[in-house]
Amino acid sequence: MIMSTTPTIEGRRITEYRGVVFGEVVAGVDFVKDFTASLSNFFGGRSGTYEKELIDARRNALQEMEQRAHQLGADAVVGIDMDYEVLGANNGMLMVLVSGTAVKLD
């Protein structure tokens, strides 16, 4: 499956639009991750624990969107957009939402 943030696929023609597809992931960030991230904030540097959580959530959301496009018989998803939000009373949840248009190609 071709996945692109662009509205077209170079060298290919879109022959049919199958619909908008989404992938959503809401991931919790636990106490241990919060603690190790706070150490990074205190001493400086990057928070590897949060970065890994973000990478995993994004990957899972893209896979979910790809599966939904496949169910529609699509060859590609174009115009992909990614959004990130923190949720919950203590901002303890990370939401990743991806969307795009499932298409058939020639």
PDB file of C-alpha atoms in Angstrom:
ATOM      1  CA  MET A   1       0.000   0.000   0.000  1.00  0.00           C
ATOM      2  CA  ILE A   2       1.365   3.393  -0.989  1.00  0.00           C
ATOM      3  CA  MET A   3       0.952   5.969   1.783  1.00  0.00           C
ATOM      4  CA  SER A   4       1.560   9.648   1.030  1.00  0.00           C
ATOM      5  CA  THR A   5       0.977  13.082   2.499  1.00  0.00           C
ATOM      6  CA  THR A   6       0.740  14.441  -1.046  1.00  0.00           C
ATOM      7  CA  PRO A   7      -2.606  14.576  -2.909  1.00  0.00           C
ATOM      8  CA  THR A   8      -1.277  12.514  -5.821  1.00  0.00           C
ATOM      9  CA  ILE A   9       1.182   9.697  -6.502  1.00  0.00           C
ATOM     10  CA  GLU A  10       3.827  10.706  -9.030  1.00  0.00           C
ATOM     11  CA  GLY A  11       3.649   8.619 -12.188  1.00  0.00           C
ATOM     12  CA  ARG A  12       0.294   7.061 -11.229  1.00  0.00           C
ATOM     13  CA  ARG A  13      -3.249   8.171 -11.969  1.00  0.00           C
ATOM     14  CA  ILE A  14      -6.007   8.026  -9.370  1.00  0.00           C
ATOM     15  CA  THR A  15      -8.888   6.157 -10.972  1.00  0.00           C
ATOM     16  CA  GLU A  16     -11.289   5.945  -8.059  1.00  0.00           C
ATOM     17  CA  TYR A  17     -11.792   7.468  -4.642  1.00  0.00           C
ATOM     18  CA  ARG A  18     -12.815   4.874  -2.054  1.00  0.00           C
ATOM     19  CA  GLY A  19     -13.395   7.217   0.882  1.00  0.00           C
ATOM     20  CA  VAL A  20     -11.752   8.854   3.860  1.00  0.00           C
ATOM     21  CA  VAL A  21      -9.986   6.462   6.224  1.00  0.00           C
ATOM     22  CA  PHE A  22      -8.782   6.990   9.784  1.00  0.00           C
ATOM     23  CA  GLY A  23      -6.455   5.436  12.301  1.00  0.00           C
ATOM     24  CA  GLU A  24      -6.798   6.340  15.945  1.00  0.00           C
ATOM     25  CA  VAL A  25      -4.634   5.393  18.895  1.00  0.00           C
ATOM     26  CA  VAL A  26      -4.999   6.559  22.493  1.00  0.00           C
ATOM     27  CA  ALA A  27      -2.061   5.474  24.612  1.00  0.00           C
ATOM     28  CA  GLY A  28      -1.612   5.914  28.337  1.00  0.00           C
ATOM     29  CA  VAL A  29       1.618   7.182  29.808  1.00  0.00           C
ATOM     30  CA  ASP A  30       2.341   5.484  33.103  1.00  0.00           C
ATOM     31  CA  PHE A  31       4.071   6.663  36.284  1.00  0.00           C
ATOM     32  CA  VAL A  32       7.480   5.158  35.423  1.00  0.00           C
ATOM     33  CA  LYS A  33       7.545   6.914  32.048  1.00  0.00           C
ATOM     34  CA  ASP A  34       6.486  10.165  33.710  1.00  0.00           C
ATOM     35  CA  PHE A  35       9.262   9.820  36.283  1.00  0.00           C
ATOM     36  CA  THR A  36      12.016   9.076  33.754  1.00  0.00           C
ATOM     37  CA  ALA A  37      10.777  11.883  31.506  1.00  0.00           C
ATOM     38  CA  SER A  38      10.870  14.300  34.453  1.00  0.00           C
ATOM     39  CA  LEU A  39      14.528  13.343  35.006  1.00  0.00           C
ATOM     40  CA  SER A  40      15.247  14.248  31.376  1.00  0.00           C
ATOM     41  CA  ASN A  41      13.497  17.573  31.906  1.00  0.00           C
ATOM     42  CA  PHE A  42      15.499  18.224  35.082  1.00  0.00           C
ATOM     43  CA  PHE A  43      18.927  17.243  33.719  1.00  0.00           C
ATOM     44  CA  GLY A  44      18.267  18.266  30.128  1.00  0.00           C
ATOM     45  CA  GLY A  45      18.169  16.179  27.001  1.00  0.00           C
ATOM     46  CA  ARG A  46      15.543  14.246  25.134  1.00  0.00           C
ATOM     47  CA  SER A  47      12.914  12.019  26.681  1.00  0.00           C
ATOM     48  CA  GLY A  48      13.450   8.640  25.053  1.00  0.00           C
ATOM     49  CA  THR A  49      10.484   7.131  26.881  1.00  0.00           C
ATOM     50  CA  TYR A  50       8.010   9.667  25.499  1.00  0.00           C
ATOM     51  CA  GLU A  51       9.606   9.572  22.056  1.00  0.00           C
ATOM     52  CA  LYS A  52       9.208   5.788  21.912  1.00  0.00           C
ATOM     53  CA  GLU A  53       5.579   6.071  23.027  1.00  0.00           C
ATOM     54  CA  LEU A  54       4.927   8.667  20.315  1.00  0.00           C
ATOM     55  CA  ILE A  55       6.655   6.596  17.606  1.00  0.00           C
ATOM     56  CA  ASP A  56       4.727   3.455  18.585  1.00  0.00           C
ATOM     57  CA  ALA A  57       1.400   5.311  18.660  1.00  0.00           C
ATOM     58  CA  ARG A  58       2.027   6.885  15.245  1.00  0.00           C
ATOM     59  CA  ARG A  59       3.071   3.550  13.723  1.00  0.00           C
ATOM     60  CA  ASN A  60      -0.038   1.820  15.113  1.00  0.00           C
ATOM     61  CA  ALA A  61      -2.353   4.580  13.865  1.00  0.00           C
ATOM     62  CA  LEU A  62      -0.841   4.375  10.361  1.00  0.00           C
ATOM     63  CA  GLN A  63      -1.188   0.575  10.343  1.00  0.00           C
ATOM     64  CA  GLU A  64      -4.827   0.846  11.412  1.00  0.00           C
ATOM     65  CA  MET A  65      -5.549   3.366   8.635  1.00  0.00           C
ATOM     66  CA  GLU A  66      -3.786   1.146   6.094  1.00  0.00           C
ATOM     67  CA  GLN A  67      -5.900  -1.852   7.146  1.00  0.00           C
ATOM     68  CA  ARG A  68      -9.088   0.162   6.721  1.00  0.00           C
ATOM     69  CA  ALA A  69      -7.981   1.326   3.266  1.00  0.00           C
ATOM     70  CA  HIS A  70      -7.183  -2.264   2.320  1.00  0.00           C
ATOM     71  CA  GLN A  71     -10.697  -3.313   3.383  1.00  0.00           C
ATOM     72  CA  LEU A  72     -12.034  -0.757   0.896  1.00  0.00           C
ATOM     73  CA  GLY A  73      -9.908  -2.257  -1.885  1.00  0.00           C
ATOM     74  CA  ALA A  74      -7.584   0.727  -2.114  1.00  0.00           C
ATOM     75  CA  ASP A  75      -4.101   0.723  -3.615  1.00  0.00           C
ATOM     76  CA  ALA A  76      -2.972   3.873  -1.800  1.00  0.00           C
ATOM     77  CA  VAL A  77      -3.857   6.486   0.776  1.00  0.00           C
ATOM     78  CA  VAL A  78      -3.182  10.089  -0.249  1.00  0.00           C
ATOM     79  CA  GLY A  79      -3.376  13.407   1.563  1.00  0.00           C
ATOM     80  CA  ILE A  80      -2.424  11.864   4.900  1.00  0.00           C
ATOM     81  CA  ASP A  81      -2.694  14.203   7.882  1.00  0.00           C
ATOM     82  CA  MET A  82      -1.469  13.446  11.415  1.00  0.00           C
ATOM     83  CA  ASP A  83      -2.697  15.072  14.600  1.00  0.00           C
ATOM     84  CA  TYR A  84      -1.452  14.666  18.161  1.00  0.00           C
ATOM     85  CA  GLU A  85      -3.295  15.573  21.368  1.00  0.00           C
ATOM     86  CA  VAL A  86      -2.867  14.981  25.072  1.00  0.00           C
ATOM     87  CA  LEU A  87      -5.983  13.924  26.940  1.00  0.00           C
ATOM     88  CA  GLY A  88      -7.122  13.137  30.449  1.00  0.00           C
ATOM     89  CA  ALA A  89      -7.322  14.949  33.748  1.00  0.00           C
ATOM     90  CA  ASN A  90      -3.532  14.945  34.174  1.00  0.00           C
ATOM     91  CA  ASN A  91      -2.664  14.884  30.461  1.00  0.00           C
ATOM     92  CA  GLY A  92      -1.757  11.238  30.947  1.00  0.00           C
ATOM     93  CA  MET A  93      -3.078  10.026  27.599  1.00  0.00           C
ATOM     94  CA  LEU A  94      -1.589  10.577  24.158  1.00  0.00           C
ATOM     95  CA  MET A  95      -3.915  10.503  21.155  1.00  0.00           C
ATOM     96  CA  VAL A  96      -2.626  10.111  17.611  1.00  0.00           C
ATOM     97  CA  LEU A  97      -5.141  10.519  14.780  1.00  0.00           C
ATOM     98  CA  VAL A  98      -4.226   9.965  11.135  1.00  0.00           C
ATOM     99  CA  SER A  99      -6.547  10.444   8.177  1.00  0.00           C
ATOM    100  CA  GLY A 100      -6.311  10.270   4.428  1.00  0.00           C
ATOM    101  CA  THR A 101      -8.179   9.383   1.266  1.00  0.00           C
ATOM    102  CA  ALA A 102      -8.196   5.752   0.107  1.00  0.00           C
ATOM    103  CA  VAL A 103      -7.795   5.549  -3.674  1.00  0.00           C
ATOM    104  CA  LYS A 104      -7.438   3.088  -6.532  1.00  0.00           C
ATOM    105  CA  LEU A 105      -4.557   3.661  -8.947  1.00  0.00           C
ATOM    106  CA  ASP A 106      -4.041   2.708 -12.590  1.00  0.00           C
TER     107      ASP A 106
END
